[in-house]
Amino acid sequence: MSTIPHHQPDDRAGEGLGAVPTGRAGHNGVLAAMCLALVLVVASVSALNLALPDLAVDLSATNGSLTWIADAYTVALAALVLPLGAIGDRLGRRNVLVAGTVVFGAASLAGSFADSTTTLIVWRVVMGLGAAMIMPGTLSTITAAFPPEQRAKGVATWSGFAAAGAILGMLAAGTLLERYSWRSIFVTSAAVALVAALAAILLAPDTKDPHPEPPDVPGAVCTALGIGTLVFAIIEGNEQGWTQPPVVAALVVTVLAFTAYAWLGLRNEHPLLDPALFGIRGFRAGAITVLVQFMAVFGFFFVGLQYLQLVLGYSPLKAAVALVPVAVVVLPTSQLTPRLVRRVGMKVTMAAGLALLSAGLFVISRIDVDSGYLPFLGGLVLAGFGIGLSGAVGTSAITGSLGRGRQGVASAMNDTTREVGSAVGIALMGSIYGSHYRSSLPASLDQLPAEAASAARDSAAAGLHVAEQLGAGAGGGALADGVKAAFMDGLSASLVAVGAVVLAAAVGCLFRAPRTPPTSD
């Protein structure tokens, strides 16, 4: 990702002004290698969600700890993807990507030996560092290697795998958990990282910025600090209380960090990411669309998978298969999006996609303990159409708003909005769910032994484990019913909150996004 002066035209020559050589495998080989690396990164956001019930029992993890285990990786990825993208521009995007697979693989293997939530969270952070080295090069390599007439298709394919990769990761995780423990997910991720490194070396060109700009250290620090403290405040605000000093301090630091980023960026000749870019309507609309889409998707995966496992009693594999309809809908829809944009315009497509995603969340928010899978499936299909439309058009709006020589910036912004959205979505939905779950537990919980009551308050998985140990005759059945009802209250509240945000974004795009899609030619 190039750091481009916000007050100078981008007239640099070289990489980015024409398709770079792709080697014997051609464009399909480049696309395959970059999508494999992308799936590795995206799948690691979602795959561990299937193991949350096991982690809650095995490591005695609370709802807050489970949120951090899921989100530590995403926070590190979101906070570091911009500066590490800039390093990739300077040293070579494939070089940094391959180095990232080594860091990712080593941390994933180490995580398989974790014996506490703290240790696991630390290794998830290191995995996020590796992922931040991998992700920026995936999209920018595709846009650099593909000629203008094929670039929209390449971006649409990338976008489809970005969404479907989460499902692929959960299917793999579900298959592993049928026979092995949650540790197998980390071992398998390390093996896939090795394959991704080899594919990148053999199939993808190494592209770089021929005229790299000076590094923007203050901008990198401000963005990383702002993202990290924002997620900390969301998670711990619901755990500790919003008026607690650490939470208030985190919110203050968040505001100061992002304010400093904007102030310094507008005065820096070579900002990490120029704040003035948000003045471009297509760029701004694309960024908002991608942000809220991923906020909804990965927040939903965090709580939705627990519904399938804890309330419906699905095995990990069956729960993953239950989400396959999303991928079945997303991939073909994303491929058709460029044609739809040409017919009805960008803002209608963008708004329709977000509206469908919001409708899907609202449908699922209405289900209860006895609803079963079919109403859940109806909401999934609606959301899948919305994801396919909004993801592809949002990414195209970002990349098309900037010139060929600035595709590194476009790629980094696209990656950042995705990962910030994912991190905030997991934190927001996990926190809303957790607070409503605790407040909705039955008063009879106080009649249990203190240790059992505390475990039930920590997480729904632990509560159902306690109920199973008690047995139906000793109040276990009533406790299980109460835990499931409290879980559904938390699920519904979190889905309504995020669905409202997505709907507001849809309305905003309908009135503020440009009708004609921008082009980077």
Short mmCIF file of C-alpha atoms in Angstrom, two decimals:
data_model
loop_
_atom_site.label_atom_id
_atom_site.label_comp_id
_atom_site.label_asym_id
_atom_site.label_seq_id
_atom_site.Cartn_x
_atom_site.Cartn_y
_atom_site.Cartn_z
CA MET A 1 0.00 0.00 0.00
CA SER A 2 1.58 3.21 -1.13
CA THR A 3 1.68 6.31 1.00
CA ILE A 4 0.62 9.00 -1.47
CA PRO A 5 0.81 12.76 -0.77
CA HIS A 6 -2.75 13.98 -0.41
CA HIS A 7 -2.05 17.22 -2.19
CA GLN A 8 -0.10 15.88 -5.14
CA PRO A 9 -1.30 14.02 -8.23
CA ASP A 10 -0.30 10.40 -8.55
CA ASP A 11 1.65 10.33 -11.79
CA ARG A 12 4.27 7.72 -10.91
CA ALA A 13 5.20 5.20 -13.51
CA GLY A 14 6.06 1.56 -13.19
CA GLU A 15 4.17 -1.02 -11.24
CA GLY A 16 0.45 -0.38 -11.22
CA LEU A 17 0.28 1.29 -14.65
CA GLY A 18 0.04 -1.97 -16.55
CA ALA A 19 -0.48 -5.61 -15.75
CA VAL A 20 2.74 -7.15 -14.39
CA PRO A 21 4.09 -10.49 -15.70
CA THR A 22 2.27 -13.42 -14.13
CA GLY A 23 4.47 -16.38 -15.01
CA ARG A 24 3.56 -19.73 -16.50
CA ALA A 25 0.38 -20.15 -14.43
CA GLY A 26 -1.10 -16.91 -15.73
CA HIS A 27 -3.83 -14.87 -14.09
CA ASN A 28 -5.66 -17.93 -12.80
CA GLY A 29 -2.54 -19.04 -10.96
CA VAL A 30 -2.13 -15.62 -9.35
CA LEU A 31 -5.79 -15.60 -8.38
CA ALA A 32 -5.58 -19.10 -6.89
CA ALA A 33 -2.47 -18.30 -4.82
CA MET A 34 -3.82 -15.02 -3.50
CA CYS A 35 -7.25 -16.47 -2.69
CA LEU A 36 -5.62 -19.35 -0.80
CA ALA A 37 -3.64 -16.87 1.31
CA LEU A 38 -6.81 -14.81 1.78
CA VAL A 39 -8.83 -17.84 2.90
CA LEU A 40 -6.10 -18.72 5.42
CA VAL A 41 -6.44 -15.28 7.01
CA VAL A 42 -10.25 -15.06 6.89
CA ALA A 43 -10.86 -18.66 7.99
CA SER A 44 -8.80 -18.06 11.12
CA VAL A 45 -11.22 -15.31 12.15
CA SER A 46 -14.19 -17.67 12.09
CA ALA A 47 -12.91 -21.25 12.53
CA LEU A 48 -12.30 -20.98 16.25
CA ASN A 49 -15.91 -19.91 16.84
CA LEU A 50 -16.94 -23.56 16.52
CA ALA A 51 -14.63 -24.45 19.41
CA LEU A 52 -15.94 -21.79 21.81
CA PRO A 53 -18.18 -24.20 23.76
CA ASP A 54 -15.22 -26.57 24.21
CA LEU A 55 -12.90 -23.72 25.17
CA ALA A 56 -15.42 -22.47 27.74
CA VAL A 57 -15.29 -25.83 29.51
CA ASP A 58 -11.68 -26.89 28.83
CA LEU A 59 -10.02 -23.59 29.77
CA SER A 60 -12.79 -22.33 32.11
CA ALA A 61 -13.24 -19.31 29.85
CA THR A 62 -15.83 -16.63 30.64
CA ASN A 63 -17.91 -14.89 27.95
CA GLY A 64 -15.42 -12.01 28.10
CA SER A 65 -12.45 -14.36 27.70
CA LEU A 66 -14.13 -16.09 24.78
CA THR A 67 -14.67 -12.73 23.10
CA TRP A 68 -11.00 -11.88 23.54
CA ILE A 69 -9.88 -15.29 22.22
CA ALA A 70 -11.98 -14.69 19.09
CA ASP A 71 -11.11 -11.00 18.76
CA ALA A 72 -7.41 -10.80 19.72
CA TYR A 73 -6.43 -12.09 16.28
CA THR A 74 -8.75 -9.69 14.49
CA VAL A 75 -7.69 -6.66 16.54
CA ALA A 76 -4.01 -7.29 15.80
CA LEU A 77 -4.79 -7.80 12.11
CA ALA A 78 -6.88 -4.62 11.90
CA ALA A 79 -4.37 -2.52 13.83
CA LEU A 80 -1.27 -3.63 11.88
CA VAL A 81 -2.50 -4.19 8.33
CA LEU A 82 -1.82 -0.57 7.25
CA PRO A 83 1.81 -0.24 8.40
CA LEU A 84 2.69 -3.77 7.33
CA GLY A 85 1.08 -3.10 3.96
CA ALA A 86 3.42 -0.14 3.60
CA ILE A 87 6.38 -2.39 4.41
CA GLY A 88 5.17 -4.76 1.70
CA ASP A 89 5.15 -1.90 -0.81
CA ARG A 90 8.77 -1.18 0.10
CA LEU A 91 10.21 -4.71 0.38
CA GLY A 92 7.94 -6.59 -2.02
CA ARG A 93 4.40 -7.73 -1.33
CA ARG A 94 5.05 -11.41 -1.99
CA ASN A 95 8.17 -11.35 0.20
CA VAL A 96 6.24 -9.91 3.14
CA LEU A 97 3.32 -12.27 2.49
CA VAL A 98 5.58 -15.32 2.63
CA ALA A 99 7.26 -14.03 5.81
CA GLY A 100 3.79 -13.54 7.25
CA THR A 101 2.87 -17.17 6.60
CA VAL A 102 5.95 -18.22 8.61
CA VAL A 103 4.96 -16.01 11.57
CA PHE A 104 1.34 -17.13 11.29
CA GLY A 105 2.22 -20.82 11.06
CA ALA A 106 4.67 -20.75 13.98
CA ALA A 107 2.21 -18.89 16.24
CA SER A 108 -0.64 -21.20 15.26
CA LEU A 109 1.44 -24.27 16.11
CA ALA A 110 2.43 -22.72 19.45
CA GLY A 111 -1.23 -21.92 20.18
CA SER A 112 -2.08 -25.60 19.96
CA PHE A 113 -0.12 -26.11 23.20
CA ALA A 114 -1.85 -23.31 25.17
CA ASP A 115 -3.09 -24.32 28.62
CA SER A 116 -4.76 -21.06 29.68
CA THR A 117 -6.91 -18.37 28.12
CA THR A 118 -4.14 -15.77 28.56
CA THR A 119 -1.59 -17.88 26.67
CA LEU A 120 -4.06 -18.60 23.89
CA ILE A 121 -4.94 -14.92 23.54
CA VAL A 122 -1.23 -14.01 23.26
CA TRP A 123 -0.66 -16.51 20.46
CA ARG A 124 -3.80 -15.30 18.70
CA VAL A 125 -2.30 -11.81 18.73
CA VAL A 126 0.91 -13.12 17.11
CA MET A 127 -1.18 -14.95 14.51
CA GLY A 128 -2.86 -11.60 13.81
CA LEU A 129 0.57 -10.07 13.22
CA GLY A 130 1.32 -12.74 10.64
CA ALA A 131 -2.09 -12.27 9.03
CA ALA A 132 -1.46 -8.51 8.76
CA MET A 133 1.70 -9.31 6.80
CA ILE A 134 -0.24 -11.65 4.49
CA MET A 135 -3.47 -9.83 3.73
CA PRO A 136 -2.44 -6.51 2.08
CA GLY A 137 -0.57 -8.27 -0.71
CA THR A 138 -3.48 -10.46 -1.77
CA LEU A 139 -5.75 -7.83 -3.33
CA SER A 140 -3.01 -5.44 -4.49
CA THR A 141 -1.23 -8.29 -6.32
CA ILE A 142 -4.46 -9.17 -8.13
CA THR A 143 -5.16 -5.57 -9.17
CA ALA A 144 -1.54 -5.13 -10.32
CA ALA A 145 -1.40 -8.42 -12.24
CA PHE A 146 -4.80 -8.26 -13.96
CA PRO A 147 -5.42 -6.03 -17.01
CA PRO A 148 -8.23 -3.44 -16.71
CA GLU A 149 -10.79 -5.52 -18.60
CA GLN A 150 -10.36 -8.48 -16.19
CA ARG A 151 -9.80 -6.60 -12.95
CA ALA A 152 -13.46 -6.34 -11.91
CA LYS A 153 -13.84 -10.10 -12.21
CA GLY A 154 -10.66 -10.67 -10.22
CA VAL A 155 -11.80 -8.31 -7.47
CA ALA A 156 -15.25 -9.93 -7.41
CA THR A 157 -13.67 -13.39 -7.04
CA TRP A 158 -11.44 -12.09 -4.23
CA SER A 159 -14.47 -10.58 -2.52
CA GLY A 160 -16.44 -13.82 -2.83
CA PHE A 161 -13.65 -15.84 -1.24
CA ALA A 162 -13.26 -13.22 1.48
CA ALA A 163 -16.83 -13.97 2.54
CA ALA A 164 -16.98 -17.68 1.67
CA GLY A 165 -13.55 -18.29 3.23
CA ALA A 166 -15.11 -17.91 6.64
CA ILE A 167 -17.52 -20.76 5.86
CA LEU A 168 -14.72 -22.90 4.43
CA GLY A 169 -12.75 -22.39 7.63
CA MET A 170 -15.70 -23.41 9.76
CA LEU A 171 -16.31 -26.52 7.67
CA ALA A 172 -12.69 -27.56 8.11
CA ALA A 173 -12.85 -26.81 11.84
CA GLY A 174 -16.12 -28.70 12.21
CA THR A 175 -14.65 -31.74 10.49
CA LEU A 176 -11.61 -31.67 12.78
CA LEU A 177 -13.70 -31.25 15.93
CA GLU A 178 -15.72 -34.36 15.11
CA ARG A 179 -12.64 -36.46 15.94
CA TYR A 180 -10.08 -34.20 17.59
CA SER A 181 -9.88 -31.41 20.17
CA TRP A 182 -9.85 -27.66 19.49
CA ARG A 183 -6.04 -27.84 19.34
CA SER A 184 -6.27 -29.57 15.95
CA ILE A 185 -7.56 -26.31 14.42
CA PHE A 186 -4.28 -24.60 15.23
CA VAL A 187 -2.13 -27.47 13.92
CA THR A 188 -4.08 -27.56 10.65
CA SER A 189 -3.82 -23.78 10.24
CA ALA A 190 -0.04 -24.07 10.53
CA ALA A 191 0.01 -26.70 7.77
CA VAL A 192 -2.17 -24.57 5.46
CA ALA A 193 0.14 -21.60 6.06
CA LEU A 194 3.01 -23.68 4.65
CA VAL A 195 0.99 -24.56 1.53
CA ALA A 196 0.00 -20.90 1.07
CA ALA A 197 3.65 -19.85 1.23
CA LEU A 198 4.63 -22.36 -1.45
CA ALA A 199 1.72 -21.33 -3.70
CA ALA A 200 2.68 -17.66 -3.44
CA ILE A 201 6.33 -18.39 -4.26
CA LEU A 202 5.47 -20.56 -7.26
CA LEU A 203 2.46 -18.76 -8.76
CA ALA A 204 2.47 -15.05 -7.85
CA PRO A 205 4.73 -12.21 -9.03
CA ASP A 206 6.51 -10.09 -6.44
CA THR A 207 5.25 -6.52 -6.87
CA LYS A 208 6.44 -3.43 -5.05
CA ASP A 209 6.23 0.35 -5.19
CA PRO A 210 9.18 1.55 -7.33
CA HIS A 211 9.18 4.89 -5.48
CA PRO A 212 8.33 4.14 -1.83
CA GLU A 213 7.56 7.10 0.39
CA PRO A 214 9.02 7.70 3.86
CA PRO A 215 7.30 5.64 6.58
CA ASP A 216 4.55 7.36 8.55
CA VAL A 217 5.34 6.14 12.06
CA PRO A 218 2.98 8.56 13.90
CA GLY A 219 0.10 7.54 11.62
CA ALA A 220 0.78 3.86 12.24
CA VAL A 221 0.89 4.36 16.00
CA CYS A 222 -2.32 6.41 16.05
CA THR A 223 -4.35 3.95 13.97
CA ALA A 224 -3.12 0.90 15.90
CA LEU A 225 -3.75 2.60 19.24
CA GLY A 226 -7.20 3.82 18.21
CA ILE A 227 -8.38 0.42 16.95
CA GLY A 228 -7.00 -1.48 19.94
CA THR A 229 -8.47 0.82 22.58
CA LEU A 230 -11.85 0.96 20.81
CA VAL A 231 -12.24 -2.81 20.89
CA PHE A 232 -10.97 -2.94 24.49
CA ALA A 233 -13.59 -0.37 25.52
CA ILE A 234 -16.43 -2.25 23.81
CA ILE A 235 -15.55 -5.63 25.35
CA GLU A 236 -14.59 -4.45 28.82
CA GLY A 237 -17.37 -1.85 28.96
CA ASN A 238 -19.94 -4.63 29.03
CA GLU A 239 -17.81 -6.75 31.35
CA GLN A 240 -16.71 -4.14 33.92
CA GLY A 241 -19.22 -1.34 33.36
CA TRP A 242 -18.98 1.73 31.15
CA THR A 243 -18.09 4.09 34.01
CA GLN A 244 -15.09 2.10 35.22
CA PRO A 245 -11.80 4.07 34.92
CA PRO A 246 -10.05 1.64 32.49
CA VAL A 247 -13.03 1.74 30.12
CA VAL A 248 -13.40 5.53 30.28
CA ALA A 249 -9.65 5.91 29.74
CA ALA A 250 -9.78 3.59 26.71
CA LEU A 251 -12.62 5.61 25.15
CA VAL A 252 -10.71 8.87 25.70
CA VAL A 253 -7.56 7.39 24.15
CA THR A 254 -9.61 6.14 21.19
CA VAL A 255 -10.97 9.62 20.45
CA LEU A 256 -7.56 11.25 20.91
CA ALA A 257 -5.80 8.66 18.74
CA PHE A 258 -8.17 8.99 15.79
CA THR A 259 -8.24 12.78 16.11
CA ALA A 260 -4.45 12.84 16.07
CA TYR A 261 -4.42 10.50 13.07
CA ALA A 262 -6.68 12.86 11.09
CA TRP A 263 -4.80 16.01 12.18
CA LEU A 264 -1.35 14.58 11.45
CA GLY A 265 -2.46 12.88 8.23
CA LEU A 266 -3.78 16.11 6.72
CA ARG A 267 -0.44 17.80 7.46
CA ASN A 268 1.86 14.98 6.41
CA GLU A 269 3.11 14.95 2.82
CA HIS A 270 3.24 11.17 2.88
CA PRO A 271 0.51 9.89 5.23
CA LEU A 272 0.03 6.18 5.84
CA LEU A 273 -3.57 6.59 4.74
CA ASP A 274 -4.60 10.04 3.63
CA PRO A 275 -7.71 11.19 5.58
CA ALA A 276 -8.62 13.37 2.58
CA LEU A 277 -9.47 10.19 0.65
CA PHE A 278 -12.69 10.01 2.63
CA GLY A 279 -13.78 13.11 0.74
CA ILE A 280 -14.11 10.93 -2.39
CA ARG A 281 -17.74 9.78 -2.42
CA GLY A 282 -17.13 6.37 -3.95
CA PHE A 283 -14.21 5.66 -1.64
CA ARG A 284 -16.20 6.71 1.44
CA ALA A 285 -19.29 4.72 0.45
CA GLY A 286 -17.22 1.63 -0.31
CA ALA A 287 -15.37 1.86 3.01
CA ILE A 288 -18.59 2.20 5.02
CA THR A 289 -20.23 -0.66 3.13
CA VAL A 290 -17.33 -3.05 3.70
CA LEU A 291 -17.00 -1.98 7.35
CA VAL A 292 -20.61 -2.62 8.35
CA GLN A 293 -20.89 -5.78 6.25
CA PHE A 294 -17.98 -7.43 8.02
CA MET A 295 -19.09 -6.09 11.37
CA ALA A 296 -22.39 -7.91 10.87
CA VAL A 297 -20.99 -11.10 9.33
CA PHE A 298 -18.29 -11.93 11.86
CA GLY A 299 -20.29 -10.71 14.82
CA PHE A 300 -23.06 -13.03 13.66
CA PHE A 301 -20.70 -15.98 13.28
CA PHE A 302 -19.53 -15.45 16.86
CA VAL A 303 -23.02 -15.76 18.36
CA GLY A 304 -24.85 -17.69 15.61
CA LEU A 305 -22.63 -20.75 15.80
CA GLN A 306 -23.23 -20.97 19.53
CA TYR A 307 -26.99 -20.98 18.83
CA LEU A 308 -26.61 -23.95 16.50
CA GLN A 309 -24.46 -25.89 18.97
CA LEU A 310 -25.93 -24.93 22.34
CA VAL A 311 -29.63 -24.46 21.55
CA LEU A 312 -30.19 -26.79 18.60
CA GLY A 313 -27.61 -29.30 19.88
CA TYR A 314 -25.71 -29.54 16.57
CA SER A 315 -22.24 -31.07 16.46
CA PRO A 316 -19.43 -28.73 15.32
CA LEU A 317 -19.49 -30.18 11.79
CA LYS A 318 -23.29 -30.03 11.51
CA ALA A 319 -23.20 -26.41 12.75
CA ALA A 320 -20.65 -25.52 10.06
CA VAL A 321 -22.68 -27.28 7.36
CA ALA A 322 -25.75 -25.36 8.53
CA LEU A 323 -24.00 -22.14 7.45
CA VAL A 324 -22.99 -23.43 4.00
CA PRO A 325 -26.06 -21.81 2.35
CA VAL A 326 -24.35 -18.46 2.93
CA ALA A 327 -21.37 -19.48 0.79
CA VAL A 328 -23.65 -21.10 -1.82
CA VAL A 329 -25.45 -17.77 -2.24
CA VAL A 330 -22.49 -15.38 -1.80
CA LEU A 331 -20.12 -16.71 -4.47
CA PRO A 332 -22.48 -16.58 -7.50
CA THR A 333 -24.06 -13.34 -6.29
CA SER A 334 -20.68 -11.61 -6.07
CA GLN A 335 -19.87 -12.76 -9.61
CA LEU A 336 -23.13 -11.25 -10.93
CA THR A 337 -22.66 -7.95 -9.11
CA PRO A 338 -20.58 -6.16 -11.81
CA ARG A 339 -23.37 -6.79 -14.34
CA LEU A 340 -26.02 -5.59 -11.89
CA VAL A 341 -24.05 -2.41 -11.19
CA ARG A 342 -23.96 -1.65 -14.91
CA ARG A 343 -27.75 -2.07 -15.08
CA VAL A 344 -29.05 -0.24 -12.01
CA GLY A 345 -26.04 1.70 -10.73
CA MET A 346 -23.67 1.38 -7.81
CA LYS A 347 -25.66 3.07 -5.05
CA VAL A 348 -28.82 1.01 -5.67
CA THR A 349 -26.81 -2.23 -5.66
CA MET A 350 -24.90 -1.17 -2.55
CA ALA A 351 -28.04 -0.12 -0.65
CA ALA A 352 -29.95 -3.23 -1.71
CA GLY A 353 -27.14 -5.49 -0.51
CA LEU A 354 -26.99 -3.85 2.92
CA ALA A 355 -30.79 -3.84 3.21
CA LEU A 356 -30.93 -7.58 2.48
CA LEU A 357 -28.18 -8.24 5.02
CA SER A 358 -30.07 -6.21 7.62
CA ALA A 359 -33.31 -8.05 6.82
CA GLY A 360 -31.58 -11.39 7.32
CA LEU A 361 -30.33 -10.34 10.75
CA PHE A 362 -33.77 -9.12 11.79
CA VAL A 363 -35.38 -12.39 10.67
CA ILE A 364 -32.94 -14.44 12.75
CA SER A 365 -33.44 -12.11 15.74
CA ARG A 366 -37.11 -13.22 15.90
CA ILE A 367 -36.42 -16.91 16.45
CA ASP A 368 -36.77 -18.53 19.88
CA VAL A 369 -35.65 -21.71 21.61
CA ASP A 370 -38.26 -23.83 19.80
CA SER A 371 -37.97 -22.29 16.32
CA GLY A 372 -35.56 -24.85 14.90
CA TYR A 373 -33.37 -24.43 11.83
CA LEU A 374 -35.75 -23.40 9.02
CA PRO A 375 -36.40 -19.80 10.18
CA PHE A 376 -32.66 -19.50 10.80
CA LEU A 377 -32.03 -20.71 7.23
CA GLY A 378 -34.46 -18.13 5.82
CA GLY A 379 -32.50 -15.34 7.48
CA LEU A 380 -29.20 -16.86 6.29
CA VAL A 381 -30.29 -16.87 2.65
CA LEU A 382 -31.41 -13.24 2.80
CA ALA A 383 -28.13 -12.27 4.46
CA GLY A 384 -26.16 -14.27 1.88
CA PHE A 385 -27.63 -12.30 -1.02
CA GLY A 386 -26.85 -9.10 0.84
CA ILE A 387 -23.26 -10.12 1.55
CA GLY A 388 -22.66 -11.07 -2.08
CA LEU A 389 -23.95 -7.74 -3.36
CA SER A 390 -22.49 -5.39 -0.77
CA GLY A 391 -19.07 -7.04 -0.46
CA ALA A 392 -18.25 -7.05 -4.16
CA VAL A 393 -19.58 -3.55 -4.90
CA GLY A 394 -17.97 -2.08 -1.78
CA THR A 395 -14.55 -3.45 -2.66
CA SER A 396 -14.88 -2.32 -6.28
CA ALA A 397 -15.88 1.18 -5.13
CA ILE A 398 -12.73 1.45 -3.01
CA THR A 399 -10.31 0.10 -5.62
CA GLY A 400 -12.00 1.97 -8.47
CA SER A 401 -11.82 5.33 -6.69
CA LEU A 402 -8.03 5.46 -6.89
CA GLY A 403 -5.64 5.28 -9.82
CA ARG A 404 -3.66 2.18 -10.86
CA GLY A 405 -0.57 3.50 -9.08
CA ARG A 406 -2.52 3.78 -5.83
CA GLN A 407 -3.96 0.28 -5.71
CA GLY A 408 -1.77 -0.49 -2.71
CA VAL A 409 -3.60 2.24 -0.79
CA ALA A 410 -6.95 0.93 -2.01
CA SER A 411 -6.08 -2.62 -1.01
CA ALA A 412 -4.89 -1.54 2.44
CA MET A 413 -8.03 0.50 3.02
CA ASN A 414 -10.21 -2.40 1.94
CA ASP A 415 -8.34 -4.78 4.25
CA THR A 416 -8.44 -2.34 7.14
CA THR A 417 -12.17 -1.68 6.91
CA ARG A 418 -12.85 -5.42 6.72
CA GLU A 419 -10.77 -6.23 9.76
CA VAL A 420 -11.88 -3.23 11.81
CA GLY A 421 -15.46 -4.18 11.01
CA SER A 422 -14.80 -7.80 12.01
CA ALA A 423 -13.08 -6.79 15.27
CA VAL A 424 -15.78 -4.30 16.23
CA GLY A 425 -18.57 -6.71 15.21
CA ILE A 426 -17.22 -9.55 17.37
CA ALA A 427 -16.66 -7.16 20.28
CA LEU A 428 -20.03 -5.43 19.92
CA MET A 429 -22.23 -8.47 19.38
CA GLY A 430 -20.28 -10.54 21.91
CA SER A 431 -20.61 -7.82 24.53
CA ILE A 432 -24.32 -7.15 23.94
CA TYR A 433 -25.02 -10.87 23.94
CA GLY A 434 -22.99 -11.39 27.12
CA SER A 435 -24.62 -8.60 29.09
CA HIS A 436 -28.17 -9.63 28.09
CA TYR A 437 -27.40 -13.29 28.78
CA ARG A 438 -26.27 -12.55 32.33
CA SER A 439 -29.21 -10.26 33.08
CA SER A 440 -31.73 -12.78 31.71
CA LEU A 441 -30.62 -15.80 33.73
CA PRO A 442 -33.31 -17.11 36.11
CA ALA A 443 -33.26 -16.07 39.77
CA SER A 444 -33.22 -19.76 40.73
CA LEU A 445 -29.57 -19.78 39.73
CA ASP A 446 -28.74 -18.37 43.19
CA GLN A 447 -29.97 -21.60 44.77
CA LEU A 448 -27.12 -23.56 43.16
CA PRO A 449 -23.71 -23.99 44.78
CA ALA A 450 -21.61 -20.85 44.33
CA GLU A 451 -19.14 -22.48 41.93
CA ALA A 452 -21.89 -23.90 39.72
CA ALA A 453 -23.79 -20.59 39.65
CA SER A 454 -20.61 -18.71 38.76
CA ALA A 455 -19.87 -21.10 35.90
CA ALA A 456 -23.39 -20.66 34.49
CA ARG A 457 -22.99 -16.88 34.59
CA ASP A 458 -19.64 -17.10 32.83
CA SER A 459 -21.02 -18.66 29.64
CA ALA A 460 -24.00 -20.54 28.25
CA ALA A 461 -21.77 -23.52 27.41
CA ALA A 462 -20.63 -23.77 31.03
CA GLY A 463 -24.23 -23.34 32.22
CA LEU A 464 -25.42 -26.25 30.09
CA HIS A 465 -22.46 -28.32 31.29
CA VAL A 466 -23.52 -27.65 34.90
CA ALA A 467 -27.12 -28.60 34.04
CA GLU A 468 -25.96 -31.88 32.51
CA GLN A 469 -23.94 -32.70 35.63
CA LEU A 470 -26.91 -31.95 37.90
CA GLY A 471 -29.26 -34.21 35.95
CA ALA A 472 -32.94 -33.66 35.20
CA GLY A 473 -34.07 -34.80 38.63
CA ALA A 474 -31.90 -32.32 40.52
CA GLY A 475 -32.98 -29.19 38.70
CA GLY A 476 -30.71 -29.66 35.71
CA GLY A 477 -33.58 -29.57 33.23
CA ALA A 478 -34.93 -26.27 34.56
CA LEU A 479 -31.43 -24.79 34.57
CA ALA A 480 -30.84 -25.85 30.95
CA ASP A 481 -34.14 -24.24 29.91
CA GLY A 482 -33.25 -21.02 31.72
CA VAL A 483 -29.76 -20.89 30.19
CA LYS A 484 -31.12 -21.43 26.68
CA ALA A 485 -33.80 -18.76 27.14
CA ALA A 486 -31.18 -16.30 28.43
CA PHE A 487 -28.96 -17.15 25.48
CA MET A 488 -31.77 -16.37 23.04
CA ASP A 489 -32.37 -13.00 24.72
CA GLY A 490 -28.71 -12.13 24.24
CA LEU A 491 -28.69 -13.39 20.65
CA SER A 492 -31.78 -11.38 19.72
CA ALA A 493 -30.52 -8.15 21.32
CA SER A 494 -27.15 -8.36 19.58
CA LEU A 495 -28.70 -9.07 16.16
CA VAL A 496 -31.19 -6.20 16.44
CA ALA A 497 -28.44 -3.75 17.41
CA VAL A 498 -26.15 -4.64 14.52
CA GLY A 499 -29.06 -5.02 12.07
CA ALA A 500 -30.07 -1.43 12.85
CA VAL A 501 -26.53 -0.21 12.12
CA VAL A 502 -26.49 -2.04 8.77
CA LEU A 503 -29.92 -0.64 7.84
CA ALA A 504 -28.76 2.90 8.65
CA ALA A 505 -25.73 2.36 6.40
CA ALA A 506 -28.04 1.15 3.60
CA VAL A 507 -30.11 4.34 3.81
CA GLY A 508 -26.97 6.46 3.87
CA CYS A 509 -25.57 4.75 0.77
CA LEU A 510 -28.86 5.19 -1.08
CA PHE A 511 -28.73 8.95 -0.60
CA ARG A 512 -24.99 9.66 -0.53
CA ALA A 513 -23.18 7.06 -2.67
CA PRO A 514 -22.48 7.93 -6.34
CA ARG A 515 -24.69 6.24 -8.89
CA THR A 516 -21.90 5.52 -11.37
CA PRO A 517 -19.11 3.23 -10.20
CA PRO A 518 -15.64 4.83 -10.21
CA THR A 519 -12.87 3.32 -12.34
CA SER A 520 -9.14 3.21 -11.67
CA ASP A 521 -8.05 3.32 -15.30
#
